[in-house]
Amino acid sequence: MLEEAGEVFDNMLKASFPLTFFVFIPAVLLLVSPLQAEAAHEFTVYRMQQYDLQGQSYGTRNSVLNTEARTVEADVLSRRCVLMRLADFSFQQYQKALRQSAGAVVIILPRDMVALPQDIVQQFMDIEPEMLSMETPVPVYFAVEDAELLSIYEQTLSASANQGTSSAAEVLLHTATANGFQMVTSGTQSKAISDWLVTSVEGRLAGLGSEDLPTIAIVAHYDAFGVAPWLSYGADSNGSGVAILLELARLFSRLYTYKRTHASYNLLFFASGGGKFNYQGTKRWLEDHLDHTDSSLLQDNVAFVLCLDTVGSGNSLHLHVSKPPKEGTLQHAFLKELEMIISTQYPEVKFSMVHKKINLAEDTLAWEHERFAIRRLPSFTLSHLDGHRNGHRNSVMDLRYHDNHACKCFYLYPSWKVDTEVLARNTRILAEALTRVIYNLTEKGAPSDLQIFTQQMQVQKEQLEAVIQWLTSQPRAAQLVDKDSSVLNTLEYYMSRYLKDVKLYHVKADKRDPEFVFYDQLKQTMNAYRVKPAIFDLLLAMCIAAYLGVAYLAVQNFGLLYKLVQRVALKPKQL
């Protein structure tokens, strides 16, 4: 009976092998195929800068990510998403990932920066310019650490570390059986943003007297910059400069309200946009005032232009100039007033003048006053930094602690904290020096220790604190501040309270030869899917093929197999 059944089954399979192959193989594959991957975690990621400036490309050039996660400890990083924690981050590891053709890099930032040692914070501030100076073909993202993301990192780290300490067989078995994570972004490939406007705000206080009055301009750029636009809050650079500009506008508007204290100087206040992109807003503002109009406060009698940049911390102040001021000029008088006020009233402050010629061979200008110096306007920049290359000016670490439960941003105590006391002190120094120049108090015999801004005219620390809190409650990268932004609306409203003729100036890149180009897809949602590694599918397919091969050979030779089994079974009976 078994022989007849075997013969029938053998003939059936031989006669209908193609049908059997195409019917049973898909069914088997469907049955053994893994279920759809389950999303392990969904979180927000912030992409590294991507922009073009003066025809040169900077930052990452890709935004699409769909690859398996690894840590930098893994032996093979090619086409993998390399996870790094900021606490363990180094530029050498970052370069290693890029050299091995990693598919992407995700840098995990701690929620509480205060726990990071100062040397790690300073190290990353120094690394940021290097990361941006090179064109990176793969996507680079930043994510804020949470419990789920930390668990994903630790599991991936464990899997990566085991690869380097186990035998080849153990690595193969572990790789085939371990769970991995597939990192997938939700967005599309980044593309250039057309017709983006960089906006600046101007306001003025007209002097008392004839039309040909000298003009003093006070300038500060409001935008921030860092390795990732959505993480660029710019507390000191240049929230502090904007805060002092607005407070000076408030103080002098009160002086200019009364005829007795209404000076014979025009005061021009300018909050510029695109400062971190070679001061594009200032460049266009100067072109509009000097080239495209017949009447402007900047055309005839400019006493000097004072630019403010990073003035919110430290016990030093440096006046950066492209050309030392000549004696007898108002620019030189202001320098001397600063020196006198600091030496007599604030001896703890170290003050110096830093002379640096404009280097037109560089891709970007060092300080904002150089835009004015190129147009032969007397100008300087005041900063607590003694050099323009300090990483603090262009870092995502330039943050201020704030308690904003409405947003999902992380709450930080930055390493370079803006000190309200220092900010108020520097505001008083500038206000006193400007007042002594405008009202010629030194020539009139006013004592050097005279304090003008006291009592009802004193600098309001609460106001400075409120402005800094407002500015650092949202990222202010130039790519994020459009013409309808709340940043610009609030700036315009605030300046309109104290100044006259408040106007907005817009910069649009030239379509044929753009000086700057911004790109989108700067903030995305990333999903980490718990999946088996790709080698698991390969090994599973090999096992299925081997099983089907053995089954096919057994069926094809069922008669021989039956006789062999029968022969083996009959031997004990014969014995």
PDB file of N, CA and C in Angstrom, residues 250-251 254-255 345-346 428 431-432 435 449-460:
ATOM      1  N   ARG A 250      14.616 103.413  24.207  1.00  0.00           N
ATOM      2  CA  ARG A 250      13.669 103.878  25.238  1.00  0.00           C
ATOM      3  C   ARG A 250      14.237 105.065  26.007  1.00  0.00           C
ATOM      4  N   LEU A 251      15.512 104.970  26.421  1.00  0.00           N
ATOM      5  CA  LEU A 251      16.110 106.044  27.223  1.00  0.00           C
ATOM      6  C   LEU A 251      16.190 107.355  26.447  1.00  0.00           C
ATOM      7  N   ARG A 254      12.989 109.352  25.769  1.00  0.00           N
ATOM      8  CA  ARG A 254      12.544 110.198  26.877  1.00  0.00           C
ATOM      9  C   ARG A 254      13.305 111.521  26.880  1.00  0.00           C
ATOM     10  N   LEU A 255      14.607 111.455  26.585  1.00  0.00           N
ATOM     11  CA  LEU A 255      15.384 112.688  26.527  1.00  0.00           C
ATOM     12  C   LEU A 255      14.919 113.579  25.374  1.00  0.00           C
ATOM     13  N   GLN A 345      34.113 104.794  36.803  1.00  0.00           N
ATOM     14  CA  GLN A 345      32.890 104.278  37.407  1.00  0.00           C
ATOM     15  C   GLN A 345      32.821 102.748  37.445  1.00  0.00           C
ATOM     16  N   TYR A 346      33.525 102.082  36.535  1.00  0.00           N
ATOM     17  CA  TYR A 346      33.472 100.614  36.471  1.00  0.00           C
ATOM     18  C   TYR A 346      34.888 100.061  36.325  1.00  0.00           C
ATOM     19  N   ARG A 428      24.335 100.940  30.714  1.00  0.00           N
ATOM     20  CA  ARG A 428      24.619 102.224  31.374  1.00  0.00           C
ATOM     21  C   ARG A 428      25.894 102.854  30.820  1.00  0.00           C
ATOM     22  N   ALA A 431      25.056 104.256  27.386  1.00  0.00           N
ATOM     23  CA  ALA A 431      24.149 105.398  27.491  1.00  0.00           C
ATOM     24  C   ALA A 431      24.874 106.633  28.015  1.00  0.00           C
ATOM     25  N   GLU A 432      25.715 106.432  29.029  1.00  0.00           N
ATOM     26  CA  GLU A 432      26.469 107.557  29.580  1.00  0.00           C
ATOM     27  C   GLU A 432      27.447 108.114  28.558  1.00  0.00           C
ATOM     28  N   THR A 435      25.596 109.968  25.783  1.00  0.00           N
ATOM     29  CA  THR A 435      25.046 111.228  26.280  1.00  0.00           C
ATOM     30  C   THR A 435      26.125 112.301  26.420  1.00  0.00           C
ATOM     31  N   ASP A 449      32.802 111.399  37.038  1.00  0.00           N
ATOM     32  CA  ASP A 449      32.011 110.411  37.772  1.00  0.00           C
ATOM     33  C   ASP A 449      30.523 110.753  37.799  1.00  0.00           C
ATOM     34  N   LEU A 450      30.111 111.716  36.980  1.00  0.00           N
ATOM     35  CA  LEU A 450      28.697 112.081  36.925  1.00  0.00           C
ATOM     36  C   LEU A 450      27.881 110.940  36.332  1.00  0.00           C
ATOM     37  N   GLN A 451      26.837 110.525  37.040  1.00  0.00           N
ATOM     38  CA  GLN A 451      25.943 109.477  36.549  1.00  0.00           C
ATOM     39  C   GLN A 451      24.618 110.121  36.147  1.00  0.00           C
ATOM     40  N   ILE A 452      24.318 110.017  34.877  1.00  0.00           N
ATOM     41  CA  ILE A 452      23.150 110.692  34.311  1.00  0.00           C
ATOM     42  C   ILE A 452      21.887 109.848  34.443  1.00  0.00           C
ATOM     43  N   PHE A 453      22.016 108.571  34.173  1.00  0.00           N
ATOM     44  CA  PHE A 453      20.833 107.707  34.118  1.00  0.00           C
ATOM     45  C   PHE A 453      20.585 107.072  35.486  1.00  0.00           C
ATOM     46  N   THR A 454      19.939 107.839  36.329  1.00  0.00           N
ATOM     47  CA  THR A 454      19.585 107.398  37.673  1.00  0.00           C
ATOM     48  C   THR A 454      18.107 107.679  37.916  1.00  0.00           C
ATOM     49  N   GLN A 455      17.619 107.132  39.018  1.00  0.00           N
ATOM     50  CA  GLN A 455      16.232 107.331  39.450  1.00  0.00           C
ATOM     51  C   GLN A 455      15.252 107.011  38.313  1.00  0.00           C
ATOM     52  N   GLN A 456      14.413 107.967  37.901  1.00  0.00           N
ATOM     53  CA  GLN A 456      13.406 107.664  36.894  1.00  0.00           C
ATOM     54  C   GLN A 456      14.001 107.426  35.510  1.00  0.00           C
ATOM     55  N   MET A 457      15.237 107.840  35.307  1.00  0.00           N
ATOM     56  CA  MET A 457      15.895 107.633  34.015  1.00  0.00           C
ATOM     57  C   MET A 457      16.853 106.439  34.038  1.00  0.00           C
ATOM     58  N   GLN A 458      16.792 105.637  35.077  1.00  0.00           N
ATOM     59  CA  GLN A 458      17.755 104.546  35.182  1.00  0.00           C
ATOM     60  C   GLN A 458      17.436 103.419  34.207  1.00  0.00           C
ATOM     61  N   VAL A 459      18.457 102.629  33.916  1.00  0.00           N
ATOM     62  CA  VAL A 459      18.305 101.459  33.050  1.00  0.00           C
ATOM     63  C   VAL A 459      17.419 100.442  33.757  1.00  0.00           C
ATOM     64  N   GLN A 460      16.451  99.907  33.053  1.00  0.00           N
ATOM     65  CA  GLN A 460      15.505  98.954  33.636  1.00  0.00           C
ATOM     66  C   GLN A 460      15.979  97.519  33.387  1.00  0.00           C
TER      67      GLN A 460
END
